[in-house]
mmCIF file of C-alpha atoms in Angstrom:
data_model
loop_
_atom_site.group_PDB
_atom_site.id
_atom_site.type_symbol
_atom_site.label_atom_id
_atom_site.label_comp_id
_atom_site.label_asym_id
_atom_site.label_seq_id
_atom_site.Cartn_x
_atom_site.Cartn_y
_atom_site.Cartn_z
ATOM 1 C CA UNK Y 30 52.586 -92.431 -6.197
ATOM 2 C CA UNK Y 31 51.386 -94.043 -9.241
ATOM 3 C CA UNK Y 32 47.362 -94.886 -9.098
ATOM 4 C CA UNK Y 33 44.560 -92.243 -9.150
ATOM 5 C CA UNK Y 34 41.034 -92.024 -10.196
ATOM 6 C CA UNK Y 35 38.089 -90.021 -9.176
ATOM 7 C CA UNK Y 36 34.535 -91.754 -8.487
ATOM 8 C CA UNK Y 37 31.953 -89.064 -10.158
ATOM 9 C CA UNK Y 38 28.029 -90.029 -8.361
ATOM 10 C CA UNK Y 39 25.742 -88.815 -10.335
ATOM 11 C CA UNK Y 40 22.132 -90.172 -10.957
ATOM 12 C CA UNK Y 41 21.440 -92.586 -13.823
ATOM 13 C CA UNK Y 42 19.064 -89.981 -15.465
ATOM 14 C CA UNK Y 43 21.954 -87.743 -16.695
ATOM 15 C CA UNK Y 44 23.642 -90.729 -19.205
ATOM 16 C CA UNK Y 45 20.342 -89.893 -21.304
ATOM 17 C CA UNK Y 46 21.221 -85.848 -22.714
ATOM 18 C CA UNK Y 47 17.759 -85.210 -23.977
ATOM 19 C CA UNK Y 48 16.185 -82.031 -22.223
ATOM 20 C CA UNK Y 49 17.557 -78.752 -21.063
ATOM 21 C CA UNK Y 50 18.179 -79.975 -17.468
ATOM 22 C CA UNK Y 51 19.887 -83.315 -18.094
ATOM 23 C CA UNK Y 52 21.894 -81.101 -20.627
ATOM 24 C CA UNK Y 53 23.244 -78.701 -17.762
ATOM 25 C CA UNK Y 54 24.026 -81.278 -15.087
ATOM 26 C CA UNK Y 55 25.795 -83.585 -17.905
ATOM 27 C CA UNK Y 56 28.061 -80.449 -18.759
ATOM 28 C CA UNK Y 57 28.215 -80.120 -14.732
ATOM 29 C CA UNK Y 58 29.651 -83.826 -14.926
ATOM 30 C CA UNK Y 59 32.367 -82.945 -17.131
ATOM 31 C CA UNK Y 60 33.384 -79.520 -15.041
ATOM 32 C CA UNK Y 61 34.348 -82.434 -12.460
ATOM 33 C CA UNK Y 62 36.502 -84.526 -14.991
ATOM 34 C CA UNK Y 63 38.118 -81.700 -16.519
ATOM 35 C CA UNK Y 64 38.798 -79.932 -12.980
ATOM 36 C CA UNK Y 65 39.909 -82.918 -11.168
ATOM 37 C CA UNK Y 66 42.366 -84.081 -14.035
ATOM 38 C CA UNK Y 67 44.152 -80.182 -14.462
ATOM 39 C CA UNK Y 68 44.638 -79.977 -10.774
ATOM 40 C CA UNK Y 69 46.290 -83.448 -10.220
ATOM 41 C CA UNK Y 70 48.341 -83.508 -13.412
ATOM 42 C CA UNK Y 71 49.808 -79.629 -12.607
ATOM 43 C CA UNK Y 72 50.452 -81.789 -8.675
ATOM 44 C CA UNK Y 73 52.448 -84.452 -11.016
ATOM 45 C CA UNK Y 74 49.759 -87.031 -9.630
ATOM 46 C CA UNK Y 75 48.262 -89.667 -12.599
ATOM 47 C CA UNK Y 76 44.449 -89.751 -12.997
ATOM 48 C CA UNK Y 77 44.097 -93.259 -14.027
ATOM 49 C CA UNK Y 78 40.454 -94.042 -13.959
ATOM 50 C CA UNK Y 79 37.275 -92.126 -13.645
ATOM 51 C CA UNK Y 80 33.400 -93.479 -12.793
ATOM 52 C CA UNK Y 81 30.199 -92.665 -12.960
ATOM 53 C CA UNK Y 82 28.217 -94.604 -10.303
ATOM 54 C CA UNK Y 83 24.081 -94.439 -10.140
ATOM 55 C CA UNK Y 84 22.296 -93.211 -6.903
ATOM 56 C CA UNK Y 85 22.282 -97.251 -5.562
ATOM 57 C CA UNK Y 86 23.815 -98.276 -2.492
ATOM 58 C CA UNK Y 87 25.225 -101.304 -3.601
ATOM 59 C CA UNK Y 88 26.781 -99.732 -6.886
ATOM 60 C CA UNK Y 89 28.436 -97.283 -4.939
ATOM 61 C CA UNK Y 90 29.890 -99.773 -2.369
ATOM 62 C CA UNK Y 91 30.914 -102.011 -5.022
ATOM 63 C CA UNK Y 92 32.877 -98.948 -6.778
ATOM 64 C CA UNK Y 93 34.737 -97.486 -3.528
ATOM 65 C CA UNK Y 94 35.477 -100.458 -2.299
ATOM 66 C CA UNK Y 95 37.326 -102.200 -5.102
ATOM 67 C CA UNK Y 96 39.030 -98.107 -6.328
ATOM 68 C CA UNK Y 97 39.766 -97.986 -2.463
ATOM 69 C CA UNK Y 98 41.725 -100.965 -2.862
ATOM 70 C CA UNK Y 99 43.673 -101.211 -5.888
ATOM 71 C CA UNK Y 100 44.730 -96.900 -5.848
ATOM 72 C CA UNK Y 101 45.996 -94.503 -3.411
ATOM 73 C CA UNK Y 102 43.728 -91.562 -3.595
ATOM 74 C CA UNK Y 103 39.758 -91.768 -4.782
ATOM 75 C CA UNK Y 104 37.726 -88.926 -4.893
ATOM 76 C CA UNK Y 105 34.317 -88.689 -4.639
ATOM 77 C CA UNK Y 106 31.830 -85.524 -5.735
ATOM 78 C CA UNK Y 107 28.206 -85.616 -5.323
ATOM 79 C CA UNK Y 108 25.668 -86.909 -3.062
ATOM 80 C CA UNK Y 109 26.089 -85.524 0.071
ATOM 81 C CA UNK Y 110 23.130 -82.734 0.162
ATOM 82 C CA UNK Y 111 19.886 -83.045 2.272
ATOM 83 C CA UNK Y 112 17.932 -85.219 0.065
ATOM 84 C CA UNK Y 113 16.339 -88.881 -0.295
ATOM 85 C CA UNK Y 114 19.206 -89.388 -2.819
ATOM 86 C CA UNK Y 115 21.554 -87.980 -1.141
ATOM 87 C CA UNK Y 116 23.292 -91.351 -0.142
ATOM 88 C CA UNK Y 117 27.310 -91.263 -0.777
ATOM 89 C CA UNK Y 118 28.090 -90.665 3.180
ATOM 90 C CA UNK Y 119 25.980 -93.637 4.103
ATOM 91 C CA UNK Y 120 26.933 -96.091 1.166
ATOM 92 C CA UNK Y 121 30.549 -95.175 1.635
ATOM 93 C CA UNK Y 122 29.926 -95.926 5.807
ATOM 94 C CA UNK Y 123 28.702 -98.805 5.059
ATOM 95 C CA UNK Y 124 31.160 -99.983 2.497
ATOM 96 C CA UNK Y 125 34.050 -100.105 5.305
ATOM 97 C CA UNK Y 126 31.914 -101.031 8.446
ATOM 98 C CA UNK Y 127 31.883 -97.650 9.658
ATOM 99 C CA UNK Y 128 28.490 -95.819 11.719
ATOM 100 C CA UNK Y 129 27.123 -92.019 11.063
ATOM 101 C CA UNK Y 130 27.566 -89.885 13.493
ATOM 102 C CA UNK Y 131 26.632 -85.854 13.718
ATOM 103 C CA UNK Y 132 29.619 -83.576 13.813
ATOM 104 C CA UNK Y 133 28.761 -81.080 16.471
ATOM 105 C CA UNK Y 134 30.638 -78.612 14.535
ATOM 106 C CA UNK Y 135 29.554 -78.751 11.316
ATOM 107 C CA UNK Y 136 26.339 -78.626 12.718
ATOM 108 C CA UNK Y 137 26.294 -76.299 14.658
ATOM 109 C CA UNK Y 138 27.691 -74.248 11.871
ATOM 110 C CA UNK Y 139 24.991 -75.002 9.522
ATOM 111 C CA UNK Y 140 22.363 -74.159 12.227
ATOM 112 C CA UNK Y 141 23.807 -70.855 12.389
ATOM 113 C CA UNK Y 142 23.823 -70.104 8.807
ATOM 114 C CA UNK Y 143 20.051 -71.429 9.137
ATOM 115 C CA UNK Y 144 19.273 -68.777 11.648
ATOM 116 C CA UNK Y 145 20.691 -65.561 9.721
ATOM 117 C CA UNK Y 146 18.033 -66.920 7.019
ATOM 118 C CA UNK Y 147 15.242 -66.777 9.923
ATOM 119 C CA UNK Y 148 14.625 -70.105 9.513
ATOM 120 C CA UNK Y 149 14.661 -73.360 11.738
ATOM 121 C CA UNK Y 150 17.229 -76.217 11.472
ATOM 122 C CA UNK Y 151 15.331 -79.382 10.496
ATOM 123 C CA UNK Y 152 16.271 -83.396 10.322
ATOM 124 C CA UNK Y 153 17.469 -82.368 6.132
ATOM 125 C CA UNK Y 154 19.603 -79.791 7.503
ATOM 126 C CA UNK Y 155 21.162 -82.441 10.043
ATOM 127 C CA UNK Y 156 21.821 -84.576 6.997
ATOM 128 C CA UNK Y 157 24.350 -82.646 5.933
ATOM 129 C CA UNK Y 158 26.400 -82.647 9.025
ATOM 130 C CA UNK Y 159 26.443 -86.208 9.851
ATOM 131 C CA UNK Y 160 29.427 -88.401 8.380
ATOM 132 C CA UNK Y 161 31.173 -91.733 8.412
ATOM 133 C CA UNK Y 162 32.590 -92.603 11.557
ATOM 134 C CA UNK Y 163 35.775 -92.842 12.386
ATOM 135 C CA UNK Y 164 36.701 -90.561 9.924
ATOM 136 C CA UNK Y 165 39.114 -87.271 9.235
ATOM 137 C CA UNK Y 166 37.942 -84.534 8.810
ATOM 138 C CA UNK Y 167 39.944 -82.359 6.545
ATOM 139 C CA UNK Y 168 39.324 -78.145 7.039
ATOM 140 C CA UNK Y 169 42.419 -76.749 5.346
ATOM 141 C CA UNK Y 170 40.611 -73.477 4.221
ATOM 142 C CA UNK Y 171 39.689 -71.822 7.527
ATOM 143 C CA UNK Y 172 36.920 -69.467 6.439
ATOM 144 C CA UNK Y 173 35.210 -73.081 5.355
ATOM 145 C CA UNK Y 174 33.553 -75.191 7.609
ATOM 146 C CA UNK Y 175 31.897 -77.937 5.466
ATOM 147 C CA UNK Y 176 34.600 -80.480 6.046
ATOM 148 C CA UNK Y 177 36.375 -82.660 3.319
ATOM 149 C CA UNK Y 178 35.975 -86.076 4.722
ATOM 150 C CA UNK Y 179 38.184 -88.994 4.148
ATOM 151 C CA UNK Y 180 38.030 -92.890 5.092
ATOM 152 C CA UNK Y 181 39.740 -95.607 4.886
ATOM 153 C CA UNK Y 182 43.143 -93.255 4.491
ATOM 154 C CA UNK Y 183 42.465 -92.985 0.736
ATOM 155 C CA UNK Y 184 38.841 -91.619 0.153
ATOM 156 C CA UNK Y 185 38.261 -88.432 -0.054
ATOM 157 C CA UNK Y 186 34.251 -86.880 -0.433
ATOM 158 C CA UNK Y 187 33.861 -83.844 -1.589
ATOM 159 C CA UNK Y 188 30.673 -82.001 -2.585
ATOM 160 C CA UNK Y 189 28.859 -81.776 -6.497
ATOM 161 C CA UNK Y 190 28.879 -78.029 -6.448
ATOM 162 C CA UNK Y 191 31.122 -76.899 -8.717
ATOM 163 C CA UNK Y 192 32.056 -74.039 -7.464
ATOM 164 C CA UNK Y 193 32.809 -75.579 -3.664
ATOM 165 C CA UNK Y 194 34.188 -79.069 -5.118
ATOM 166 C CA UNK Y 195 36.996 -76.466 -6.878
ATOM 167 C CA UNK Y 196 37.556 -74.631 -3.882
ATOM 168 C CA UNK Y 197 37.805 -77.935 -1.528
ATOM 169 C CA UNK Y 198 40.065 -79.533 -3.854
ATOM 170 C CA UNK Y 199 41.986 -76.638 -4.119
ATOM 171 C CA UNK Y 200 42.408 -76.625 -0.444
ATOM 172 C CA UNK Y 201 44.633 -79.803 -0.482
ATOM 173 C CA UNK Y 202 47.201 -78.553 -3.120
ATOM 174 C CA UNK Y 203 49.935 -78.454 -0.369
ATOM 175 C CA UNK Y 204 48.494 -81.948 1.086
ATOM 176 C CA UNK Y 205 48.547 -83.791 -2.151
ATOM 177 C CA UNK Y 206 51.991 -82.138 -3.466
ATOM 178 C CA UNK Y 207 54.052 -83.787 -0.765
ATOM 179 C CA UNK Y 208 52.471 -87.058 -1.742
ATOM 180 C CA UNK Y 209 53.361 -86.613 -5.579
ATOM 181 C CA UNK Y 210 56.925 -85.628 -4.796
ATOM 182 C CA UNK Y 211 57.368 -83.307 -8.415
ATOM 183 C CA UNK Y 212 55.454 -82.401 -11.021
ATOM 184 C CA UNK Y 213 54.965 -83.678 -14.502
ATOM 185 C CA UNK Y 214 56.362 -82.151 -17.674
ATOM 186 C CA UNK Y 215 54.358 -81.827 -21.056
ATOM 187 C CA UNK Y 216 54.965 -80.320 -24.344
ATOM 188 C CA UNK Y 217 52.955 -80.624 -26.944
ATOM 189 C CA UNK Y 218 53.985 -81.234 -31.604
ATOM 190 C CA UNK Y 219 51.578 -79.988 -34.436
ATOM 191 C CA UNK Y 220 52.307 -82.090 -37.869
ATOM 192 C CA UNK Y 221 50.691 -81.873 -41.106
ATOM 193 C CA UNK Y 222 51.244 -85.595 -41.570
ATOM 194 C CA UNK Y 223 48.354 -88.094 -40.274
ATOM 195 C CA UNK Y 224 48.259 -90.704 -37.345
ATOM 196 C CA UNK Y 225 48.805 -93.444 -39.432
ATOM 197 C CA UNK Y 226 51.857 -92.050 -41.545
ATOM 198 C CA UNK Y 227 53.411 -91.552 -37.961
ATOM 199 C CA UNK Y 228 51.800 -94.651 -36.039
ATOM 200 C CA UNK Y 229 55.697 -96.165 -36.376
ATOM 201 C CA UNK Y 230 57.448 -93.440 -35.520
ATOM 202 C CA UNK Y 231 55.395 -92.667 -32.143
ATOM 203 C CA UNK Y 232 55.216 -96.690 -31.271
ATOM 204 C CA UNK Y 233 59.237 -96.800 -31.661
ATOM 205 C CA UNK Y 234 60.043 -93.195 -29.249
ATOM 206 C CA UNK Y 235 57.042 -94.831 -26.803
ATOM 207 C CA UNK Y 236 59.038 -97.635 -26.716
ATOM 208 C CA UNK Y 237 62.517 -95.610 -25.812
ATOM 209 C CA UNK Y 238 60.317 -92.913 -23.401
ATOM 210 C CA UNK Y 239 58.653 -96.152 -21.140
ATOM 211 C CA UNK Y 240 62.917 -96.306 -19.903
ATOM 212 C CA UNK Y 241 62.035 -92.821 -18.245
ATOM 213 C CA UNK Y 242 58.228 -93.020 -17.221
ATOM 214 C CA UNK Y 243 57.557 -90.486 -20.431
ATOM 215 C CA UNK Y 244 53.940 -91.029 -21.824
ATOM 216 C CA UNK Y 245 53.476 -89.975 -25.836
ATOM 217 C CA UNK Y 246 49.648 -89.817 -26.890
ATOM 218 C CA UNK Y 247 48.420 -88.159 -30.471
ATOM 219 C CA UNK Y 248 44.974 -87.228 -31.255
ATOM 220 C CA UNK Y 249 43.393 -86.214 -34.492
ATOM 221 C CA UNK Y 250 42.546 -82.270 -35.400
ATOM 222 C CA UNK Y 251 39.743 -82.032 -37.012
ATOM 223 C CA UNK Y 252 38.385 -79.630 -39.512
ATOM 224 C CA UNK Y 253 39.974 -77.173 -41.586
ATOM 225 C CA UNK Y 254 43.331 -74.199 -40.309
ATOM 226 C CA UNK Y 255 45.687 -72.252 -41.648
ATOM 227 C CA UNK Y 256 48.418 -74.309 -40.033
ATOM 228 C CA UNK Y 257 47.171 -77.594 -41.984
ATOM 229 C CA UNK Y 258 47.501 -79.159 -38.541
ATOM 230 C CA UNK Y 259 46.371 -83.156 -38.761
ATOM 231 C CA UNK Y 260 47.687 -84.641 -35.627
ATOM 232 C CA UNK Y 261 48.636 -83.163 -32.232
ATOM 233 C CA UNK Y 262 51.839 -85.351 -30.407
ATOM 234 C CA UNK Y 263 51.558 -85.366 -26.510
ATOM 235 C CA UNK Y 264 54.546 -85.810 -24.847
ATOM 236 C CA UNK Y 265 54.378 -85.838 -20.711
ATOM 237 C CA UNK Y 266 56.689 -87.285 -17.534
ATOM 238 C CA UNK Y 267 58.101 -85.810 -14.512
ATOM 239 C CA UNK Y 268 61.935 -85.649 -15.973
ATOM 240 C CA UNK Y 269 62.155 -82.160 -18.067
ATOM 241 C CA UNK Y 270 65.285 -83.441 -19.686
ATOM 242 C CA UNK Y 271 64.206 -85.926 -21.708
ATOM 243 C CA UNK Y 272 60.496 -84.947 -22.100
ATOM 244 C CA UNK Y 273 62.483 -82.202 -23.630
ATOM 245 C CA UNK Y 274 64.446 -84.225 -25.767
ATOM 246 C CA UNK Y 275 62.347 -87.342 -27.153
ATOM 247 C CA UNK Y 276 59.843 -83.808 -27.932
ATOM 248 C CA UNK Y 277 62.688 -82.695 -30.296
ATOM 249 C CA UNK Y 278 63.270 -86.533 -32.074
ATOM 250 C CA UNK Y 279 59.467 -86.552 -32.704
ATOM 251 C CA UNK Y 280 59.329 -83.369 -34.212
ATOM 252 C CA UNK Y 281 62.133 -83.892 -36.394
ATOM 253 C CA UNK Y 282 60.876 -87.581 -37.635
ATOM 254 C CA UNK Y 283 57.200 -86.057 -38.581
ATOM 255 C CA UNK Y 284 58.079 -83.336 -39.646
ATOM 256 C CA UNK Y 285 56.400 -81.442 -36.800
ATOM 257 C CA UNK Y 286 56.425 -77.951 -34.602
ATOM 258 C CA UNK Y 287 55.814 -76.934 -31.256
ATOM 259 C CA UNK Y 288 52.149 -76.812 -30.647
ATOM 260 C CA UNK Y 289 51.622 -73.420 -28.600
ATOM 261 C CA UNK Y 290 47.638 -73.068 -28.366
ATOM 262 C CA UNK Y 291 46.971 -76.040 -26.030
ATOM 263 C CA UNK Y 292 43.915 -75.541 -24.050
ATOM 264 C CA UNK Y 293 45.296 -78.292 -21.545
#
């Protein structure tokens, strides 16, 4: 499995971080990223593209139709509450010719969540329960009954609550492991020298890693430490061997260590 992306709907309004509450749901946005990219790199499954699509029909259509087509899992977060802008079931529906039909057991779940709260179930409540059709209808944690629900064999919606898009996605570990086959490998080189003193060396062991699907990134560390640490050397594939061993070249050719603090 080689292409992967997630398709992040959020509204327009959050690109501009000027207020309190555009601040929050910007840092929301990145929960989503951050999330989504840990899980399905610990699966051994490449994120390769990420979007953020405005509350528009057409953009969204436009997006999941052409990710649909050229990757083999999107996901989707956001967009599918009780609201006017609420629209990522029906764009989505419409984007592969499908209708929008009420499942009878979501709903009938939400109603009854509705009447613990003593209150009524009402055409925004409904919302929530009606999805693309055909679709499947994923409910791999038991004790949930907001389904996960995929089209066109590759898209996958899930909520934009943070705490329930986590749990949902977590749900699928076992799904999305058989489809990565193993996991990937990463190790990670602190060096005191900077990224252009060791531009060569890293373009020359890229060069002998791309044999072995082995990916080598560096990124600058800024600011001041007691290690006098310039430039962190990421090193990552799926064969431990010789992750293991272009890791050592590169640390002997910049003069580097094992990097043991990685947030990542």
């Amino acid at each position: 499995m080689k292409y992967f992306l997630e398709r992040q709907k959020i509204p327009t309004r959050i690109t501009w971080v000027n207020n309190k509450k555009k601040q929050t749901f910007f840092f929301i946005n990145f929960f989503f990223f951050f999330f989504l990219a840990t899980t399905l790199f610990n699966l051994g499954i490449e994120l390769k593209t990420i979007q953020v699509v405005a509350d528009e029909v057409e953009a969204i259509k436009k997006s999941v139709i052409e990710l649909s087509s050229q990757h083999d899992l999107v996901f989707t977060s956001g967009g599918i509450g009780p609201t006017h802008d609420d629209i990522t079931y029906e764009s989505i529906a419409s984007a592969f010719g499908l209708n929008m039909k009420v499942d009878d057991s979501t709903y009938n779940y939400i109603e009854a969540q509705i009447k613990k709260r003593g209150k009524v179930m009402t055409k925004h409540h409904a919302r929530m329960a009606t999805f693309p059709s055909p679709a499947i209808l994923l409910r791999e944690r038991k004790d949930i009954q907001i389904p996960i629900v995929m089209v066109n064999q590759n898209v996958y919606i899930l909520p934009g609550i943070p705490s329930l898009f986590k749990i949902l996605l977590d749900s699928l570990h076992f799904k999305l492991q058989s489809l990565s086959g193993s996991k990937f490998y990463r190790t990670e080189i602190a060096t005191s020298q900077s990224e252009v003193v060791i531009a060569d060396t890293l373009s020359k062991a890229q060069s002998n890693a791309d044999l072995f699907g082995i990916k080598i990134g560096s990124y600058p560390f800024w600011g001041k430490n007691v290690d006098n640490i310039r430039v962190i050397v990421n090193v990552s594939g799926k064969n431990e061997l010789k992750v293991n061993q272009i890791t050592e070249t590169i640390i002997a050719e910049i003069k580097g260590w094992p990097y043991l603090k990685s947030r990542l």
